Coordinates of C-alpha atoms in Angstrom, one line a residue:
Chain A
M88 CA 31.1 24.7 -34.6
K89 CA 27.4 24.8 -35.5
V90 CA 25.6 22.3 -33.9
S91 CA 22.1 22.3 -35.7
I92 CA 19.2 21.0 -33.7
I93 CA 16.5 19.2 -35.5
G94 CA 12.8 19.3 -33.7
G95 CA 14.4 21.9 -31.3
T96 CA 11.2 22.6 -30.2
G97 CA 10.9 19.2 -28.3
D98 CA 11.5 19.5 -24.5
Q99 CA 14.7 17.0 -25.5
G100 CA 15.9 19.5 -29.0
L101 CA 15.4 22.5 -26.8
G102 CA 17.7 21.2 -23.7
L103 CA 20.3 20.5 -26.0
A104 CA 19.7 24.2 -27.6
L105 CA 20.0 25.6 -23.8
R106 CA 23.1 23.2 -23.2
F107 CA 24.6 24.2 -26.2
A108 CA 24.4 27.9 -26.4
M109 CA 25.3 27.6 -22.5
S110 CA 28.4 25.9 -23.2
G111 CA 29.1 29.0 -25.8
E112 CA 28.9 26.7 -29.2
D113 CA 26.8 27.5 -32.3
V114 CA 23.1 27.5 -31.8
I115 CA 21.0 26.7 -34.7
I116 CA 16.9 25.9 -33.4
G117 CA 15.8 23.9 -36.3
S118 CA 11.4 22.8 -36.9
R119 CA 9.6 22.5 -39.4
D120 CA 7.3 25.9 -38.4
I121 CA 9.8 28.6 -38.2
K122 CA 7.3 30.7 -35.5
K123 CA 7.8 27.3 -32.9
A124 CA 11.8 28.0 -33.9
E125 CA 11.9 31.3 -32.9
N126 CA 9.5 30.5 -29.7
A127 CA 12.2 27.7 -28.9
V128 CA 14.9 30.7 -29.0
D129 CA 12.5 33.0 -26.9
V130 CA 12.2 29.8 -24.2
I131 CA 16.0 30.0 -24.1
K132 CA 16.0 33.8 -23.8
N133 CA 13.1 33.1 -20.5
M134 CA 15.1 30.3 -18.9
L135 CA 18.6 31.8 -19.1
G136 CA 17.1 35.5 -18.0
K137 CA 18.8 37.1 -20.5
E138 CA 17.2 40.1 -23.5
E139 CA 19.7 38.7 -26.2
I140 CA 21.5 35.0 -27.2
D141 CA 24.1 36.2 -30.2
N142 CA 25.1 32.2 -30.6
L143 CA 21.1 31.1 -30.7
T144 CA 19.6 30.9 -34.0
P145 CA 15.6 30.3 -35.3
M146 CA 15.4 28.5 -38.7
T147 CA 13.7 26.1 -41.1
N148 CA 14.5 22.4 -40.1
P149 CA 16.0 22.2 -43.7
D150 CA 17.3 25.7 -43.1
A151 CA 19.0 25.2 -40.5
A152 CA 20.9 21.1 -41.3
A153 CA 22.1 22.9 -43.9
V154 CA 24.1 25.4 -42.2
G155 CA 25.4 22.8 -39.6
D156 CA 29.1 21.3 -39.3
I157 CA 27.2 18.7 -36.5
V158 CA 22.7 17.9 -37.4
V159 CA 21.0 16.6 -34.5
L160 CA 17.6 15.1 -34.4
T161 CA 15.2 15.3 -31.6
V162 CA 12.2 14.1 -32.9
P163 CA 9.4 11.6 -31.5
L164 CA 9.3 8.2 -34.1
Q165 CA 6.6 8.8 -35.9
A166 CA 8.3 12.4 -37.1
Q167 CA 11.7 10.6 -38.0
M168 CA 11.1 10.0 -40.9
V169 CA 8.7 12.5 -42.4
T170 CA 11.3 14.9 -40.9
L171 CA 14.7 13.3 -42.5
K172 CA 13.1 13.3 -46.6
S173 CA 13.1 17.4 -45.1
I174 CA 16.1 17.2 -44.1
K175 CA 17.8 14.4 -46.8
D176 CA 19.1 16.8 -49.8
E177 CA 20.9 18.9 -47.1
V178 CA 23.0 16.4 -44.6
E179 CA 24.6 15.1 -47.2
G180 CA 28.6 14.6 -45.9
K181 CA 27.8 16.0 -42.6
I182 CA 28.5 14.7 -39.4
F183 CA 24.3 13.1 -38.7
V184 CA 23.4 12.4 -34.9
D185 CA 20.0 10.3 -33.7
A186 CA 18.7 10.8 -30.5
T187 CA 15.6 9.2 -31.9
V188 CA 14.0 6.7 -29.4
P189 CA 11.9 3.7 -29.9
L190 CA 9.2 4.1 -27.6
E191 CA 6.3 2.3 -27.4
T192 CA 4.0 5.9 -28.1
C193 CA 4.6 5.5 -31.2
L194 CA 1.7 3.6 -31.1
G195 CA -0.8 5.1 -28.3
G196 CA 1.4 2.8 -26.0
K197 CA 3.7 3.4 -23.2
P198 CA 7.2 5.3 -22.3
T199 CA 8.5 2.0 -20.3
R200 CA 8.2 -0.4 -23.6
Y201 CA 10.2 -0.1 -26.8
V202 CA 9.5 -1.6 -30.8
D203 CA 11.5 -3.4 -32.4
L204 CA 12.2 -2.0 -35.4
W205 CA 13.6 -3.5 -38.6
E206 CA 16.5 -1.7 -38.7
G207 CA 17.6 -2.7 -35.4
S208 CA 17.7 1.2 -34.0
A209 CA 16.1 4.1 -35.3
V210 CA 19.5 5.6 -35.6
E211 CA 20.3 2.6 -38.2
R212 CA 16.8 3.4 -39.6
S213 CA 18.5 6.7 -40.4
A214 CA 22.0 5.4 -41.5
E215 CA 20.0 2.8 -44.3
F216 CA 17.5 6.1 -45.3
L217 CA 20.8 8.1 -45.7
K218 CA 22.3 6.1 -46.9
D219 CA 23.7 7.7 -50.6
Q220 CA 24.2 11.6 -48.8
N221 CA 27.6 10.1 -46.9
V222 CA 26.2 11.4 -43.9
K223 CA 28.8 10.2 -40.9
V224 CA 25.6 9.1 -38.7
V225 CA 26.1 8.7 -35.0
S226 CA 24.0 7.5 -32.3
A227 CA 24.3 10.3 -28.7
F228 CA 21.8 11.7 -26.0
N229 CA 19.3 9.4 -26.1
N230 CA 19.4 9.2 -22.4
I231 CA 20.0 12.6 -21.6
S232 CA 16.4 13.4 -20.2
A233 CA 15.2 16.6 -21.2
A234 CA 13.9 17.3 -17.5
S235 CA 18.1 17.0 -17.0
L236 CA 19.1 19.0 -19.3
T237 CA 16.5 21.9 -18.3
N238 CA 17.3 21.7 -14.9
I239 CA 20.3 24.9 -15.1
P240 CA 22.3 25.4 -13.4
E241 CA 22.8 21.5 -12.2
D242 CA 25.3 19.6 -13.3
V243 CA 23.4 17.0 -16.1
Q244 CA 23.7 13.1 -13.2
C245 CA 23.8 11.0 -16.7
D246 CA 26.7 9.2 -19.5
C247 CA 25.7 10.5 -22.6
L248 CA 27.0 6.3 -24.7
I249 CA 27.8 7.1 -28.2
S250 CA 27.8 4.5 -30.7
G251 CA 29.0 5.1 -34.3
D252 CA 31.4 3.7 -37.6
D253 CA 33.1 6.7 -38.2
P254 CA 35.9 7.3 -35.3
E255 CA 36.1 10.2 -36.4
A256 CA 31.9 11.7 -36.3
K257 CA 32.0 9.3 -33.4
K258 CA 35.1 11.6 -31.3
A259 CA 33.2 15.2 -32.5
V260 CA 30.3 14.1 -30.9
M261 CA 32.2 13.0 -27.7
E262 CA 33.6 16.2 -27.4
L263 CA 30.4 17.9 -28.0
A264 CA 28.5 15.9 -25.9
E265 CA 31.1 17.3 -22.7
K266 CA 30.0 20.6 -23.1
I267 CA 26.6 19.3 -20.8
P268 CA 28.5 19.6 -17.4
G269 CA 28.5 16.5 -15.9
V270 CA 28.3 13.8 -18.6
K271 CA 30.7 11.8 -19.8
S272 CA 30.7 10.5 -23.5
I273 CA 30.9 6.9 -23.5
D274 CA 32.4 5.6 -26.9
C275 CA 29.8 1.9 -27.2
G276 CA 31.5 1.3 -30.4
A277 CA 29.8 0.6 -33.6
L278 CA 26.3 2.1 -35.1
E279 CA 24.5 -0.9 -34.3
N280 CA 25.2 -1.4 -30.5
A281 CA 22.5 2.0 -30.5
R282 CA 20.3 -1.2 -30.3
I283 CA 20.7 -1.4 -26.7
V284 CA 20.8 1.8 -25.7
E285 CA 18.0 3.5 -27.2
K286 CA 16.2 0.5 -25.7
I287 CA 17.6 2.0 -22.0
T288 CA 15.8 4.7 -22.4
A289 CA 12.2 2.9 -22.3
M290 CA 13.9 2.0 -18.2
L291 CA 14.5 5.4 -17.3
I292 CA 11.3 6.3 -18.1
N293 CA 9.9 3.6 -16.2
L294 CA 12.4 4.7 -12.7
N295 CA 11.1 8.5 -13.2
I296 CA 7.9 7.0 -13.0
R297 CA 8.0 4.7 -11.1
N298 CA 10.2 6.9 -8.3
K299 CA 8.1 10.5 -9.2
V300 CA 10.7 12.0 -10.0
K301 CA 12.4 13.1 -13.5
L302 CA 16.2 13.5 -13.6
A303 CA 16.8 9.0 -13.6
G304 CA 20.1 8.5 -15.4
I305 CA 23.2 6.0 -15.6
R306 CA 26.7 5.7 -14.8
I307 CA 29.3 3.6 -15.9
T308 CA 31.7 2.8 -13.8
G309 CA 34.8 0.2 -13.6
L310 CA 36.3 1.5 -16.6
Chain B
M262 CA 17.3 -17.7 4.4
K263 CA 18.9 -20.4 2.5
V264 CA 20.3 -19.5 -1.1
S265 CA 20.4 -21.9 -3.4
I266 CA 23.2 -21.1 -6.4
I267 CA 21.2 -22.9 -10.0
G268 CA 24.7 -23.6 -12.4
G269 CA 27.0 -22.3 -9.6
T270 CA 29.9 -24.0 -10.6
G271 CA 30.5 -21.2 -13.6
D272 CA 31.9 -17.6 -13.3
Q273 CA 29.0 -16.1 -12.4
G274 CA 27.3 -18.5 -9.6
L275 CA 30.3 -18.6 -8.0
G276 CA 30.7 -14.9 -7.6
L277 CA 27.3 -15.0 -5.9
A278 CA 27.9 -18.0 -4.3
L279 CA 31.1 -16.7 -3.1
R280 CA 29.6 -13.5 -2.0
F281 CA 26.2 -14.7 -0.6
A282 CA 28.6 -17.5 1.6
M283 CA 30.5 -14.0 2.7
S284 CA 27.4 -12.5 3.9
G285 CA 26.6 -15.2 6.5
E286 CA 23.7 -16.7 4.2
D287 CA 23.6 -20.0 3.9
V288 CA 25.0 -21.0 0.4
I289 CA 24.5 -23.9 -2.1
I290 CA 25.9 -24.6 -5.3
G291 CA 24.1 -27.6 -7.6
S292 CA 25.9 -28.3 -10.9
R293 CA 25.3 -31.2 -13.0
D294 CA 27.6 -32.5 -11.6
I295 CA 28.3 -33.0 -7.8
K296 CA 32.0 -33.1 -7.9
K297 CA 32.1 -30.2 -9.5
A298 CA 29.7 -28.4 -7.0
E299 CA 32.1 -29.7 -4.5
N300 CA 35.5 -28.2 -6.4
A301 CA 33.7 -25.3 -6.8
V302 CA 33.6 -24.8 -3.2
D303 CA 37.4 -26.1 -3.1
V304 CA 38.0 -22.5 -4.8
I305 CA 35.6 -20.2 -2.9
K306 CA 37.6 -22.1 0.4
N307 CA 40.5 -21.1 -1.7
M308 CA 39.4 -17.5 -1.9
L309 CA 38.7 -16.8 1.3
G310 CA 42.1 -18.6 3.0
K311 CA 40.0 -21.2 5.0
E312 CA 39.5 -24.9 5.6
E313 CA 35.9 -24.9 6.1
I314 CA 32.9 -23.0 5.4
D315 CA 30.0 -24.0 7.5
N316 CA 27.0 -22.1 5.1
L317 CA 28.5 -23.6 1.9
T318 CA 27.5 -27.1 0.7
P319 CA 27.6 -28.9 -2.2
M320 CA 24.2 -30.7 -4.0
T321 CA 23.5 -31.7 -7.2
N322 CA 20.7 -29.2 -8.9
P323 CA 17.4 -30.9 -7.9
D324 CA 18.9 -31.1 -4.4
A325 CA 20.2 -28.0 -4.5
A326 CA 16.7 -26.2 -5.9
A327 CA 14.7 -28.6 -3.4
V328 CA 16.3 -26.9 0.3
G329 CA 16.6 -23.9 -1.2
D330 CA 13.9 -20.5 -0.1
I331 CA 15.5 -18.0 -2.7
V332 CA 16.5 -20.6 -6.6
V333 CA 19.2 -18.4 -8.6
L334 CA 20.1 -19.8 -12.3
T335 CA 22.8 -18.4 -13.9
V336 CA 24.0 -20.4 -16.4
P337 CA 24.1 -20.2 -20.2
L338 CA 21.5 -18.9 -22.2
Q339 CA 21.9 -22.8 -23.7
A340 CA 21.8 -24.5 -20.8
Q341 CA 19.0 -23.0 -20.0
M342 CA 15.8 -25.0 -20.6
V343 CA 17.8 -28.4 -19.9
T344 CA 18.4 -27.3 -16.5
L345 CA 15.1 -25.8 -15.7
K346 CA 13.5 -29.2 -17.1
S347 CA 15.9 -31.0 -14.4
I348 CA 14.5 -28.9 -11.4
K349 CA 10.7 -28.1 -12.6
D350 CA 9.8 -30.6 -9.8
E351 CA 11.8 -28.7 -7.2
V352 CA 11.3 -25.5 -7.4
E353 CA 7.9 -25.1 -6.4
G354 CA 5.9 -22.6 -4.5
K355 CA 9.8 -21.1 -4.5
I356 CA 11.7 -17.7 -5.1
F357 CA 13.1 -18.3 -8.5
V358 CA 15.7 -15.6 -9.7
D359 CA 17.1 -16.5 -13.1
A360 CA 20.0 -14.1 -14.4
T361 CA 20.3 -15.8 -17.5
V362 CA 21.3 -13.2 -19.8
P363 CA 20.5 -14.4 -23.9
L364 CA 24.0 -13.5 -25.6
E365 CA 24.8 -14.3 -29.3
T366 CA 26.9 -17.1 -27.4
C367 CA 24.5 -20.0 -27.8
L368 CA 25.0 -19.8 -30.9
G369 CA 29.0 -19.0 -31.2
G370 CA 28.4 -15.9 -32.0
K371 CA 29.2 -12.1 -29.7
P372 CA 28.8 -11.7 -26.5
T373 CA 28.2 -8.5 -27.0
R374 CA 25.3 -9.4 -29.1
Y375 CA 21.1 -10.3 -27.5
V376 CA 19.3 -12.1 -29.2
D377 CA 15.3 -12.5 -28.9
L378 CA 13.7 -14.9 -27.6
W379 CA 9.9 -16.0 -28.6
E380 CA 9.4 -15.0 -24.6
G381 CA 11.1 -11.7 -25.0
S382 CA 13.8 -12.0 -22.1
A383 CA 15.3 -15.1 -20.7
V384 CA 13.3 -14.6 -17.8
E385 CA 10.5 -14.5 -18.9
R386 CA 11.4 -18.3 -21.1
S387 CA 11.8 -19.4 -16.9
A388 CA 8.5 -18.3 -15.9
E389 CA 7.4 -19.6 -19.6
F390 CA 7.8 -22.6 -18.3
L391 CA 7.2 -23.0 -14.7
K392 CA 4.0 -21.5 -15.2
D393 CA 2.2 -24.1 -14.1
Q394 CA 4.6 -24.4 -10.2
N395 CA 3.4 -21.2 -8.1
V396 CA 6.6 -20.1 -8.8
K397 CA 7.4 -17.1 -8.6
V398 CA 10.1 -15.0 -10.8
V399 CA 12.3 -12.3 -10.4
S400 CA 15.0 -11.0 -12.9
A401 CA 18.0 -10.4 -11.1
F402 CA 21.6 -10.0 -11.1
N403 CA 21.9 -10.1 -15.0
N404 CA 24.3 -6.9 -14.6
I405 CA 26.8 -7.1 -12.6
S406 CA 30.2 -9.4 -13.4
A407 CA 32.1 -12.1 -12.0
A408 CA 35.1 -10.0 -12.3
S409 CA 34.0 -7.6 -10.0
L410 CA 32.0 -10.6 -8.1
T411 CA 35.0 -12.4 -7.0
N412 CA 37.1 -9.8 -7.0
I413 CA 37.4 -9.3 -3.0
P414 CA 37.8 -7.8 -1.1
E415 CA 36.5 -4.7 -3.2
D416 CA 32.9 -3.6 -3.0
V417 CA 31.1 -4.5 -6.7
Q418 CA 30.5 -0.9 -8.3
C419 CA 27.2 -1.5 -9.8
D420 CA 23.1 -1.3 -9.0
C421 CA 20.9 -5.0 -9.6
L422 CA 17.9 -4.1 -11.4
I423 CA 15.6 -6.3 -10.6
S424 CA 12.1 -7.0 -11.9
G425 CA 9.4 -9.5 -11.2
D426 CA 5.9 -9.5 -10.7
D427 CA 5.3 -10.3 -7.1
P428 CA 6.1 -7.4 -4.7
E429 CA 7.4 -9.4 -2.1
A430 CA 9.2 -12.4 -3.6
K431 CA 10.7 -8.8 -5.6
K432 CA 11.3 -6.9 -2.1
A433 CA 14.0 -10.7 -1.1
V434 CA 15.7 -10.4 -3.8
M435 CA 16.5 -6.6 -3.8
E436 CA 17.0 -7.6 0.0
L437 CA 19.3 -10.7 -0.8
A438 CA 21.0 -8.4 -3.7
E439 CA 22.3 -5.4 -0.9
K440 CA 24.1 -7.5 0.8
I441 CA 26.6 -7.6 -1.5
P442 CA 28.8 -4.7 -0.8
G443 CA 28.5 -1.8 -3.2
V444 CA 25.5 -3.2 -4.4
K445 CA 22.6 -1.0 -4.6
S446 CA 18.9 -2.6 -5.7
I447 CA 17.1 -1.2 -8.0
D448 CA 12.7 -1.7 -8.5
C449 CA 12.8 -2.0 -12.2
G450 CA 8.6 -3.2 -12.7
A451 CA 6.9 -5.8 -13.8
L452 CA 8.8 -8.8 -15.5
E453 CA 8.7 -7.8 -18.8
N454 CA 10.9 -4.9 -18.6
A455 CA 13.7 -7.5 -17.9
R456 CA 13.6 -7.3 -22.1
I457 CA 15.7 -4.2 -21.7
V458 CA 17.6 -5.2 -18.7
E459 CA 19.4 -8.1 -19.9
K460 CA 20.6 -6.7 -23.0
I461 CA 21.7 -3.9 -21.3
T462 CA 25.0 -7.5 -20.1
A463 CA 25.8 -7.5 -23.6
M464 CA 26.7 -3.8 -23.6
L465 CA 28.3 -4.1 -20.6
I466 CA 30.4 -6.8 -22.3
N467 CA 31.2 -4.9 -25.2
L468 CA 32.4 -2.0 -22.8
N469 CA 34.8 -4.4 -21.0
I470 CA 36.3 -5.4 -24.4
R471 CA 36.7 -1.8 -25.7
N472 CA 38.3 -0.6 -22.7
K473 CA 40.3 -3.7 -21.7
V474 CA 39.2 -4.2 -18.3
K475 CA 36.5 -6.3 -16.5
L476 CA 34.7 -4.5 -14.5
A477 CA 32.0 -2.0 -16.6
G478 CA 29.2 -2.0 -14.4
I479 CA 26.2 0.4 -14.5
R480 CA 24.7 2.9 -12.2
I481 CA 21.4 4.8 -11.9
T482 CA 21.2 7.8 -11.2
G483 CA 18.4 10.7 -10.5
L484 CA 16.7 8.2 -8.0

């Protein structure tokens, strides 16, 4: 299973690439700029204290999208649409995971506030844009902080809330998420439920700021 | 400290009254109809297997609001405004806690969906309505299910996410919430952050339905 991280040089993408590479997945780090992707691979090698990692490859975003079985988008909201346009033709028929969160920072505002999107959520915006590509769109990884992903060797103390309308694609992403030590996947039902999940990120950032920490996360109890 | 539960005969209000009475607080159950409030007291006596509970009193909503130090509103969204009108003159200067959640059920829709309110959240709607009453408005208890509150003698496996603009009032409500065994209070900052917290309830109801359980809750990790 090849996992491509589009925007893999940002904090969240780099953290996911790190954890998936550690779990033995074939990971492709995508970036607009191949040099940035190569640099991200070097950063991860450095974090792991390894000279070589044979399951981690740098590519441009379109090349990364073309080779991935699961394509994960991890960009700020203001870069979501331009990035989608650059990979649209490459994701036909694939599992596409959107981790975008609609934070007010996209408008020069606060990371503790969300913005309302016409489609309801950032992932539904992707789904609308890709609706003619036969893409199986899944929402995941929104609430897991970059800081906890890069906080190796500690487990991640956060559940992964996953929404999507294609049961098989959702199952594949739930299995992928649980390759991160400490993460439990929670099936949140239809894609539209990401409207709630994406907003939780703003609350967790708020709790991080209020408590001067970086690892705030959530667990679902009682299931 | 007298705690008045306005709409205390509904599931959520009755559950809170039960837990607060068990913890030794002076609790007043308010209802539009005094007979319904008396009946709720009998239900709680029955749950506890006691003939008498000397710290649990039935009253009409306005009388309950008048005697409470902390007044907690637990009604469906469609009853929020009419109930507020009935107690507006009684809550002057008090701590007012709103546990209302803006579920789509208020429109004959699904409990797994929220509706957007003009003020941003149900509790901000209350704050706007009560703005001339010098009321200290706090958002709390939205995410703690009635089923877990009435599931005695088990602890409640859910954190209480609390938002408010008056630090002293928020502190008092955080202390009150932690009288429920198992509950940890989380300070979520300003009242406006209830816009996220209230929506989480719809997600937890969704998880309950999907998993055929009743006790889904959330815990915050990493603080």
